[in-house]
Coordinates of C-alpha atoms in Angstrom, one line a residue:
Chain A
X1 CA -11.2 19.8 -12.4
X2 CA -15.4 20.5 -10.9
X3 CA -15.1 18.6 -7.5
X4 CA -18.3 16.9 -9.6
X5 CA -15.9 14.1 -11.0
X6 CA -14.1 13.2 -8.3
X7 CA -17.5 12.5 -5.2
X8 CA -20.2 12.1 -8.4
X9 CA -24.2 11.8 -7.5
X10 CA -23.4 7.5 -7.0
X11 CA -20.6 8.1 -5.0
X12 CA -22.0 10.4 -3.0
X13 CA -25.2 8.4 -2.1
X14 CA -22.7 5.5 -1.9
X15 CA -21.5 7.1 1.2
X16 CA -24.3 8.7 2.6
X17 CA -25.7 4.9 2.9
X18 CA -23.1 2.6 2.0
X19 CA -25.0 -1.1 0.3
X20 CA -23.9 -4.4 2.6
X21 CA -22.5 -2.6 5.7
X22 CA -23.3 -4.4 8.3
X23 CA -21.4 -7.3 10.3
X24 CA -23.0 -11.5 9.4
X25 CA -23.8 -12.9 12.1
X26 CA -22.0 -16.4 11.6
X27 CA -18.3 -15.0 9.8
X28 CA -17.2 -17.5 7.5
X29 CA -14.4 -15.5 5.8
X30 CA -13.1 -12.4 7.5
X31 CA -10.3 -10.0 6.2
X32 CA -9.5 -6.8 7.9
X33 CA -8.1 -4.2 5.1
X34 CA -5.5 -0.6 7.3
X35 CA -4.6 2.5 5.3
X36 CA -2.2 3.3 8.4
X37 CA -1.5 6.6 6.3
X38 CA -5.2 8.3 7.1
X39 CA -6.8 5.5 9.7
X40 CA -9.0 4.3 7.3
X41 CA -10.0 0.7 8.0
X42 CA -12.1 -1.3 6.8
X43 CA -12.9 -5.2 7.4
X44 CA -14.7 -7.7 4.8
X45 CA -16.5 -10.3 5.4
X46 CA -17.0 -13.0 2.7
X47 CA -19.1 -16.0 2.2
X48 CA -18.7 -18.7 -1.1
X49 CA -20.8 -21.2 -1.6
X50 CA -20.2 -24.1 -4.6
X51 CA -17.3 -21.4 -6.0
X52 CA -19.4 -18.6 -6.0
X53 CA -19.6 -15.3 -4.0
X54 CA -22.8 -15.6 -1.4
X55 CA -22.7 -13.6 0.7
X56 CA -20.3 -10.2 0.8
X57 CA -20.2 -7.1 3.0
X58 CA -18.3 -4.9 5.3
X59 CA -17.6 -2.1 8.2
X60 CA -15.6 0.6 9.0
X61 CA -14.8 4.2 8.8
X62 CA -13.5 5.7 6.8
X63 CA -13.2 9.0 3.8
X64 CA -16.4 9.3 1.1
X65 CA -13.6 7.9 -1.7
X66 CA -13.4 4.6 0.9
X67 CA -17.2 3.5 2.5
X68 CA -17.7 4.6 -1.4
X69 CA -16.1 1.9 -3.2
X70 CA -16.0 -1.1 -0.2
X71 CA -20.1 -1.0 -1.1
X72 CA -20.4 -0.6 -4.5
X73 CA -17.5 -3.2 -5.0
X74 CA -19.5 -5.7 -2.5
X75 CA -22.5 -4.5 -5.3
X76 CA -21.5 -6.0 -8.0
X77 CA -19.3 -8.8 -7.1
X78 CA -22.7 -10.8 -5.0
X79 CA -23.1 -13.5 -7.2
X80 CA -19.7 -13.7 -9.1
X81 CA -17.6 -17.1 -9.7
X82 CA -13.9 -16.6 -8.1
X83 CA -12.3 -16.2 -12.1
X84 CA -14.8 -13.2 -13.1
X85 CA -14.7 -11.3 -9.5
X86 CA -10.3 -11.3 -9.9
X87 CA -10.3 -9.7 -13.8
X88 CA -12.7 -7.7 -12.4
X89 CA -10.4 -6.7 -9.7
X90 CA -7.8 -6.2 -12.1
X91 CA -10.2 -4.1 -14.2
X92 CA -11.0 -1.7 -11.4
X93 CA -7.4 -1.8 -9.8
X94 CA -6.5 -0.5 -13.7
X95 CA -9.0 2.5 -14.2
X96 CA -7.7 3.4 -10.7
X97 CA -4.4 3.6 -12.0
X98 CA -3.7 3.8 -15.4
X99 CA -5.0 6.7 -17.7
X100 CA -5.3 6.0 -20.9
X101 CA -7.3 2.7 -19.9
X102 CA -10.8 3.4 -21.0
X103 CA -13.2 1.9 -18.5
X104 CA -15.8 -1.2 -20.3
X105 CA -19.0 0.3 -18.6
X106 CA -20.7 -2.6 -19.3
X107 CA -18.1 -4.7 -17.0
X108 CA -17.5 -1.7 -15.0
X109 CA -21.1 -1.0 -14.5
X110 CA -21.3 2.3 -10.9
X111 CA -18.0 1.3 -10.6
X112 CA -16.7 3.9 -13.7
X113 CA -17.8 6.7 -11.2
X114 CA -14.3 5.7 -9.7
X115 CA -12.8 6.7 -12.7
X116 CA -12.1 9.9 -11.7
X117 CA -10.3 9.2 -8.9
X118 CA -7.3 8.0 -11.3
X119 CA -6.1 11.9 -10.8
X120 CA -5.7 12.1 -7.7
X121 CA -2.2 9.6 -6.6
X122 CA -2.9 10.5 -3.2
X123 CA -6.2 9.3 -3.5
X124 CA -6.0 6.5 -5.2
X125 CA -5.7 3.6 -2.0
X126 CA -9.3 5.5 -0.5
X127 CA -10.6 3.8 -3.3
X128 CA -8.2 0.5 -4.0
X129 CA -8.2 -0.6 0.1
X130 CA -11.3 -1.9 -0.3
X131 CA -10.3 -5.0 -2.5
X132 CA -7.3 -5.3 -1.5
X133 CA -9.2 -6.7 1.4
X134 CA -11.3 -8.9 -0.5
X135 CA -8.6 -10.4 -1.7
X136 CA -6.7 -10.9 0.6
X137 CA -10.1 -12.4 2.3
X138 CA -10.8 -14.5 -0.3
X139 CA -7.5 -16.5 0.0
X140 CA -8.0 -16.8 4.0
X141 CA -8.8 -20.2 5.2
X142 CA -11.4 -19.8 7.3
X143 CA -12.3 -17.3 10.6
X144 CA -9.3 -16.0 11.3
X145 CA -8.7 -12.3 10.2
X146 CA -6.4 -11.9 7.2
X147 CA -5.3 -8.0 7.3
X148 CA -4.9 -6.4 4.0
X149 CA -2.6 -2.7 3.9
X150 CA -2.3 -0.6 0.5
X151 CA 0.3 -1.0 -1.4
Chain B
X1 CA 4.0 31.5 30.7
X2 CA 4.0 32.9 26.7
X3 CA 0.7 32.6 26.0
X4 CA 0.7 35.5 22.9
X5 CA -1.9 38.4 23.5
X6 CA -4.5 39.3 21.4
X7 CA -3.7 42.3 19.6
X8 CA -6.2 43.8 16.3
X9 CA -4.2 42.7 13.8
X10 CA -4.7 45.4 12.3
X11 CA -2.1 47.2 15.2
X12 CA 0.1 44.8 13.8
X13 CA 3.4 45.6 11.4
X14 CA 2.8 45.4 7.7
X15 CA 2.1 42.0 7.4
X16 CA 1.7 42.2 3.6
X17 CA 5.0 43.0 2.8
X18 CA 6.2 40.0 5.2
X19 CA 3.8 37.4 2.7
X20 CA 5.4 39.6 -0.2
X21 CA 8.7 37.8 1.2
X22 CA 7.7 34.3 0.0
X23 CA 7.5 33.9 -3.6
X24 CA 6.8 30.7 -3.1
X25 CA 3.3 31.9 -2.6
X26 CA 2.2 33.8 -5.2
X27 CA 0.9 31.3 -7.6
X28 CA -2.6 29.7 -8.0
X29 CA -3.8 25.8 -7.6
X30 CA -6.7 24.5 -8.8
X31 CA -7.2 28.3 -10.4
X32 CA -7.4 30.0 -6.7
X33 CA -4.9 31.7 -5.0
X34 CA -2.8 29.4 -3.0
X35 CA -3.8 29.9 0.8
X36 CA -1.4 28.1 3.0
X37 CA -2.8 26.3 5.8
X38 CA -0.2 23.5 6.7
X39 CA 2.6 25.4 8.4
X40 CA 2.6 23.8 11.0
X41 CA 3.7 20.6 8.6
X42 CA 6.4 23.0 6.7
X43 CA 6.5 26.2 6.7
X44 CA 7.2 28.2 3.6
X45 CA 11.3 30.4 3.4
X46 CA 11.6 33.8 2.4
X47 CA 13.7 35.2 0.4
X48 CA 16.0 35.7 2.4
X49 CA 16.4 32.6 3.8
X50 CA 16.6 31.5 -0.6
X51 CA 19.2 34.2 -0.8
X52 CA 21.7 33.2 1.8
X53 CA 21.7 29.5 0.7
X54 CA 22.1 30.3 -3.1
X55 CA 24.3 32.5 -1.8
X56 CA 26.6 31.0 0.2
X57 CA 26.9 28.4 -2.3
X58 CA 27.3 31.1 -5.3
X59 CA 30.0 32.4 -3.0
X60 CA 32.1 30.6 0.0
X61 CA 31.2 26.7 0.0
X62 CA 34.3 24.7 1.7
X63 CA 34.5 22.0 4.0
X64 CA 34.4 23.5 7.6
X65 CA 37.0 23.2 10.1
X66 CA 39.3 21.9 8.3
X67 CA 41.2 24.4 6.0
X68 CA 43.4 27.2 6.2
X69 CA 42.5 28.7 3.0
X70 CA 40.1 31.7 2.3
X71 CA 36.8 30.0 1.9
X72 CA 36.6 27.8 4.3
X73 CA 37.7 30.0 6.4
X74 CA 34.3 32.3 5.1
X75 CA 32.2 28.4 5.3
X76 CA 33.1 28.3 8.3
X77 CA 32.6 31.9 10.0
X78 CA 29.2 31.6 8.4
X79 CA 28.1 27.8 10.1
X80 CA 29.2 28.8 14.2
X81 CA 28.0 33.1 13.0
X82 CA 24.3 31.4 12.3
X83 CA 25.2 29.0 15.6
X84 CA 25.8 31.8 17.5
X85 CA 22.4 33.7 16.2
X86 CA 20.7 30.6 17.4
X87 CA 21.9 30.9 20.9
X88 CA 21.2 34.5 20.8
X89 CA 17.7 34.1 19.3
X90 CA 17.8 31.0 22.9
X91 CA 19.2 32.6 25.3
X92 CA 21.2 30.0 25.3
X93 CA 23.9 30.7 27.9
X94 CA 26.9 29.3 25.3
X95 CA 27.1 28.7 22.0
X96 CA 28.5 25.2 23.3
X97 CA 25.0 24.6 24.0
X98 CA 23.8 24.5 20.4
X99 CA 23.6 21.2 18.2
X100 CA 23.2 20.9 14.6
X101 CA 21.4 17.6 13.7
X102 CA 18.7 17.3 10.9
X103 CA 16.2 18.0 13.4
X104 CA 13.5 17.7 16.2
X105 CA 13.4 14.4 15.6
X106 CA 17.1 13.8 15.5
X107 CA 18.0 16.1 18.1
X108 CA 15.8 14.2 20.7
X109 CA 17.7 11.0 19.2
X110 CA 20.2 12.2 20.3
X111 CA 19.7 13.0 23.8
X112 CA 16.9 9.2 24.1
X113 CA 21.0 7.5 23.4
X114 CA 23.5 9.3 24.7
X115 CA 21.6 10.7 27.9
X116 CA 18.6 8.1 28.1
X117 CA 20.2 5.3 27.0
X118 CA 23.8 5.2 28.5
X119 CA 22.4 6.9 32.1
X120 CA 19.3 5.0 32.8
X121 CA 19.1 1.8 34.6
X122 CA 15.9 -1.4 34.8
X123 CA 12.7 0.3 36.0
X124 CA 14.2 3.6 35.8
X125 CA 10.8 5.6 34.5
X126 CA 10.1 8.7 32.0
X127 CA 7.4 10.5 31.9
X128 CA 6.0 11.7 28.3
X129 CA 2.5 13.1 27.7
X130 CA -1.3 12.0 25.7
X131 CA -0.2 15.4 22.8
X132 CA 2.9 14.0 22.3
X133 CA 3.8 13.3 18.5
X134 CA 6.2 10.2 17.2
X135 CA 8.6 11.7 17.4
X136 CA 8.6 12.4 20.9
X137 CA 7.1 8.7 21.3
X138 CA 9.4 6.6 19.7
X139 CA 13.1 7.1 20.3
X140 CA 12.0 6.7 24.1
X141 CA 9.8 3.7 24.3
X142 CA 13.3 2.2 22.2
X143 CA 16.0 4.2 25.2
X144 CA 12.9 1.5 27.3
X145 CA 13.6 -1.7 25.4
X146 CA 17.1 -1.0 25.2
X147 CA 17.3 -0.5 28.9
X148 CA 14.7 -2.5 30.5
X149 CA 13.3 1.3 31.6
X150 CA 9.8 2.2 32.0
X151 CA 7.5 4.5 29.8
X152 CA 4.5 6.2 31.2
X153 CA 2.2 8.3 30.2
X154 CA 0.0 11.8 31.8
X155 CA -3.4 12.1 30.4
X156 CA -5.0 15.4 28.3
X157 CA -8.6 16.6 29.2
X158 CA -11.6 16.8 26.7
X159 CA -9.8 20.4 26.0
X160 CA -6.4 18.9 24.6
X161 CA -4.8 20.0 27.4
X162 CA -1.9 18.5 30.1
X163 CA -3.3 17.6 33.6
X164 CA -0.4 18.3 35.5
X165 CA -1.9 17.4 38.7
X166 CA -1.2 13.8 36.9
X167 CA 1.7 14.7 35.2
X168 CA 2.8 16.0 38.8
X169 CA 1.4 12.7 40.3
X170 CA 3.9 10.5 38.2
X171 CA 6.6 12.1 38.7
X172 CA 7.8 9.5 41.0
X173 CA 11.0 8.3 42.9
X174 CA 12.1 5.9 39.4
X175 CA 11.3 9.0 36.8
X176 CA 14.7 10.4 35.8
X177 CA 13.1 11.6 32.7
X178 CA 10.3 13.9 31.6
X179 CA 9.5 14.4 28.0
X180 CA 6.8 17.1 26.6
X181 CA 6.4 18.9 23.3
X182 CA 5.5 22.9 24.3
X183 CA 3.1 23.5 21.3
X184 CA 0.6 20.4 20.3
X185 CA 1.3 19.9 16.7
X186 CA -2.6 18.2 16.4
X187 CA -4.0 20.9 18.9
X188 CA -2.6 23.6 18.9
X189 CA -2.1 23.2 23.3
X190 CA 0.8 25.9 25.2
X191 CA 1.9 23.7 27.9
X192 CA 3.1 25.4 31.6
X193 CA 6.3 24.8 30.4
X194 CA 8.2 26.6 32.9
X195 CA 6.2 24.9 35.2
X196 CA 6.9 21.7 34.5
X197 CA 10.6 21.8 34.5
X198 CA 10.6 23.9 38.0
X199 CA 8.2 20.9 39.6
X200 CA 11.3 18.6 37.7
X201 CA 14.2 20.4 39.0
X202 CA 13.2 19.9 42.0
X203 CA 13.3 16.0 42.1
X204 CA 16.5 16.4 40.3
X205 CA 14.8 14.7 36.8
X206 CA 16.5 16.1 33.4
X207 CA 13.7 18.0 30.6
X208 CA 13.5 17.4 27.3
X209 CA 11.2 19.9 25.4
X210 CA 9.6 19.3 21.9
X211 CA 10.1 23.0 20.7
X212 CA 9.1 22.1 16.7
X213 CA 5.5 24.4 17.4
X214 CA 6.9 26.8 19.3
X215 CA 10.0 27.9 17.8
X216 CA 7.7 29.7 14.9
X217 CA 5.5 31.3 17.6
X218 CA 6.3 32.4 20.7
X219 CA 9.6 34.1 22.6
X220 CA 12.0 30.9 23.9
X221 CA 14.2 31.4 26.5
X222 CA 15.4 28.5 26.7
X223 CA 17.3 29.4 30.7
X224 CA 14.0 30.7 31.4
X225 CA 11.6 28.1 30.8
X226 CA 15.3 26.1 32.5
X227 CA 15.4 23.0 31.0
X228 CA 18.1 20.3 31.1
X229 CA 16.9 20.1 26.6
X230 CA 15.0 21.5 24.4
X231 CA 14.9 20.4 20.7
X232 CA 13.6 22.0 17.3
X233 CA 13.4 22.8 14.0
X234 CA 14.8 24.7 10.9
X235 CA 11.8 24.0 8.4
X236 CA 9.1 24.6 10.8
X237 CA 10.6 28.1 11.4
X238 CA 11.3 29.2 7.7
X239 CA 14.1 27.6 7.3
X240 CA 15.5 24.6 4.9
X241 CA 14.8 21.0 6.0
X242 CA 17.6 18.9 7.2
X243 CA 18.5 21.3 9.9
X244 CA 18.1 21.3 13.7
X245 CA 19.2 22.3 16.6
X246 CA 19.7 20.0 20.1
X247 CA 19.9 22.9 22.9
X248 CA 21.3 21.1 25.7
X249 CA 22.7 22.0 29.4
X250 CA 26.1 22.2 29.2
X251 CA 27.0 20.3 32.1
X252 CA 24.4 17.5 31.0
X253 CA 26.5 17.1 27.4
X254 CA 30.0 18.0 28.8
X255 CA 28.9 14.4 30.6
X256 CA 27.0 12.2 27.7
X257 CA 29.3 10.5 25.4
X258 CA 29.3 10.8 21.5
X259 CA 26.4 9.2 19.3
X260 CA 28.0 9.2 16.5
X261 CA 31.9 9.2 15.8
X262 CA 33.5 9.9 12.9
X263 CA 35.2 12.9 11.6
X264 CA 34.6 16.8 13.3
X265 CA 33.7 14.8 16.7
X266 CA 37.3 13.9 17.6
X267 CA 40.6 16.0 18.9
X268 CA 43.6 13.3 18.2
X269 CA 42.6 9.2 16.8
X270 CA 45.0 7.2 16.7
X271 CA 44.0 2.9 17.3
X272 CA 44.7 2.6 21.1
X273 CA 42.7 5.3 21.1
X274 CA 40.1 8.5 20.6
X275 CA 40.3 11.8 21.7
X276 CA 37.0 13.4 22.2
X277 CA 36.1 17.2 20.7
X278 CA 34.5 19.8 22.6
X279 CA 31.5 21.3 22.7
X280 CA 29.1 20.9 20.7
X281 CA 31.5 19.1 17.7
X282 CA 31.7 16.4 20.3
X283 CA 27.7 15.9 18.9
X284 CA 28.7 16.7 14.9
X285 CA 30.5 14.0 14.0
X286 CA 30.8 13.7 10.4
X287 CA 30.6 17.2 7.7
X288 CA 27.0 18.7 8.7
X289 CA 25.0 20.5 6.8
X290 CA 26.5 24.0 6.6
X291 CA 23.8 25.7 4.0
X292 CA 21.0 23.7 6.3
X293 CA 22.2 26.0 8.9
X294 CA 23.2 29.7 7.7
X295 CA 20.0 29.0 6.1
X296 CA 18.1 28.8 10.1
X297 CA 20.6 31.9 11.1
X298 CA 18.9 34.0 8.4
X299 CA 15.6 32.5 9.4
X300 CA 16.3 33.7 13.2
X301 CA 17.4 37.3 11.6
X302 CA 14.8 36.9 9.6
X303 CA 12.0 36.5 12.3
X304 CA 14.4 38.6 15.1
X305 CA 14.0 41.7 12.5
X306 CA 9.8 41.0 12.4
X307 CA 9.9 40.4 16.7
X308 CA 8.5 37.6 18.2
X309 CA 6.2 39.6 19.8
X310 CA 4.1 40.8 17.4
X311 CA 4.5 37.4 15.3
X312 CA 2.5 35.7 18.3
X313 CA 0.1 38.3 18.6
X314 CA -0.7 37.3 14.9
X315 CA -0.5 34.0 14.7
X316 CA -3.0 34.1 18.0
X317 CA -5.2 36.2 16.1
X318 CA -5.4 34.1 13.4
X319 CA -6.0 31.4 15.4
X320 CA -8.9 33.0 17.4
X321 CA -10.6 34.4 14.1
X322 CA -10.6 30.7 12.1
X323 CA -11.8 29.2 15.5
X324 CA -14.8 31.9 16.0
X325 CA -15.6 31.9 11.8
X326 CA -15.4 27.8 11.8
X327 CA -17.4 27.5 15.2
X328 CA -20.1 29.2 12.3
X329 CA -21.0 26.5 9.9
X330 CA -23.2 24.3 11.2
X331 CA -21.6 20.4 12.8
X332 CA -18.0 21.5 13.0
X333 CA -17.6 20.5 16.3
X334 CA -12.9 21.9 17.6
X335 CA -10.6 19.2 18.3
X336 CA -8.3 21.1 21.0
X337 CA -9.5 23.8 22.9
X338 CA -7.1 24.4 25.3
X339 CA -7.1 27.9 27.5
X340 CA -3.6 28.4 26.3
X341 CA -3.2 27.7 22.7
X342 CA -2.4 29.1 19.3
X343 CA -1.6 29.3 16.0
X344 CA -3.5 26.2 14.2
X345 CA -6.8 24.8 14.5
X346 CA -7.6 21.6 14.3
X347 CA -11.6 20.2 13.5
X348 CA -14.2 17.7 12.2
X349 CA -17.2 18.0 10.0
X350 CA -20.4 16.2 10.4
X351 CA -20.6 14.0 7.6
X352 CA -17.4 14.7 6.2
X353 CA -14.7 12.7 6.4
X354 CA -11.5 15.1 7.0
X355 CA -9.6 13.5 3.4
X356 CA -12.8 14.6 1.5
X357 CA -12.3 17.9 3.1
X358 CA -8.5 17.8 2.3
X359 CA -8.7 17.7 -1.7
X360 CA -12.5 19.4 -2.0
X361 CA -10.2 22.5 0.1
X362 CA -7.2 22.5 -2.5
X363 CA -9.9 22.7 -5.0
X364 CA -10.4 26.4 -3.0
X365 CA -7.0 26.5 -3.6
X366 CA -6.8 25.9 0.5
X367 CA -3.7 23.7 1.7
X368 CA -4.6 21.5 4.5
X369 CA -3.2 19.4 6.3
X370 CA -5.1 15.8 6.9
X371 CA -4.6 12.8 8.8
X372 CA -3.4 11.8 12.4
X373 CA -0.9 15.0 12.5
X374 CA 1.1 11.7 13.9
X375 CA 0.2 12.0 17.2
X376 CA -2.0 8.8 17.4
X377 CA -2.3 9.0 20.4
X378 CA -4.0 11.9 20.2
X379 CA -6.4 11.3 18.4
X380 CA -7.8 7.9 19.9
X381 CA -7.8 10.0 22.7
X382 CA -10.5 11.4 21.6
X383 CA -12.4 9.3 19.0
X384 CA -11.0 9.9 16.4
X385 CA -9.4 8.1 12.7
X386 CA -7.9 11.7 12.0
X387 CA -8.8 15.3 11.8
X388 CA -8.2 18.1 9.9
X389 CA -6.1 21.3 11.1
X390 CA -5.5 24.6 9.7
X391 CA -2.2 26.3 10.8
X392 CA -1.0 29.3 10.0
X393 CA 2.4 31.3 10.1
X394 CA 3.5 35.0 9.9
X395 CA 2.5 35.2 6.0
X396 CA -1.9 34.3 6.9
X397 CA -4.8 36.3 6.5
X398 CA -7.8 37.3 6.9
X399 CA -9.4 36.8 3.7
X400 CA -7.6 32.9 3.5
X401 CA -9.3 32.1 6.6
X402 CA -12.8 33.4 5.2
X403 CA -11.1 31.2 1.2
X404 CA -10.8 28.1 4.0
X405 CA -14.4 29.0 5.8
X406 CA -16.0 28.4 2.7
X407 CA -13.5 25.2 1.4
X408 CA -15.4 24.1 4.6
X409 CA -19.1 25.1 4.3
X410 CA -18.5 23.6 0.6
X411 CA -17.6 20.1 1.5
X412 CA -20.2 20.1 3.6
X413 CA -22.1 20.7 0.2
X414 CA -20.8 18.8 -2.7
X415 CA -20.9 15.7 0.2
X416 CA -24.9 16.7 1.9

């Protein structure tokens, strides 16, 4: 298989210039994600207003897959309500782990570029860390950092 | 000290023939010839080792030290023969000083629990270094929790060398144990173990050396080093997994209580009192890894046959060639540039995370380790989450270094 199937242009681009890569001035909800296996570490900052994701940003360091995944996640989730966001997480998770799951491009958009990760079992956690961290932030109660680890 | 000398690869023995002894290397990965550059994690086995294990199971297996029947006698002779091979290989005074364990980790834990835990008092100190593998950190932390002893850590410099003066200053009145690696798995640094042991000996401090990375690459003579304990693993030196060795000076081992109880480690048991077995059996409770020991004995014979001097020169030369070739890649930085170093290169590349590099290298057939190498304090010292590490064995070639460099350049291209 061509390595470009994994490192598609959109992934390379989001790694090089991650979107929403910042720490907000006032933190509403935050979670820290950590993959002890490879040392990837990120913080997800989340603000929910009237049931909708009003702001979502991140900071951290990790491989191209983890940075691009977090960057694309922030773009995809912004403006969504909680149930829409959770449904998207489910689809992303299935795309990353189930070889026979056909991703719906209309639903997944740019995130479909991460489908190649499922052929690299050791790298799936790189792509899913940000999502688990986001979920930990969503269910956290305040500005004290919740923590998420890769499953 | 055992600093390998530079020698042209061309002057070395027939390493192509050596490579042919390793059947696993005759395969393609992602359509490229496999370049296995991860021997510091686990080396591959020559057919001589594989055959020794298979032959043992086919013809000679029975439990050791138990029966009077022929197979038990053969198994015992082969098992004890392996112990004698190991003794000779590291120049221990007696085979009583060679204890078979599951590996380096278990060997260090044995010293920590049977020696340190039973002798240390609150406030006593254990001195380690900043470059240790987790297996030479965590067992000591556990002993500190159990005894109230205190863990001290000697610093390393920016080249990844132990700061000797600082280490000596940390050897205080309360220091009871000094534990250090012989060769760093994350940096390749060779520690001056003779000097360290001499300093500790003068002060009556017990020395414990993690030799996991040294046995496959340099000649190790425990009497010349004058350490109290020396631990290593079979699988890093072309032997099986699940077998390792604790060397301990006989008088130290005699004074230590057994670590685990069971069969093999006793002379007589009744419910009032049990008489423990002689060395080394006192520390080998239960049926041991007989095939593993025999495989390790075969690995020792294999290394002796090539000669450790030649092996040391080959490992050093591959490290030198790889360093030179990698440094020609723009944006690449070596982590660990000790004057005395061998057999591996740890590095980072601007704009390319080590994990992406590892995946892309795999597509070139190149197996390298990426991550913290079970030495997180080393990573913290250099302010890095991870590095890429190419480590060399007796079967590696200059062509494989070219393959590695091409993979690194491609990773820059893909992620650039």
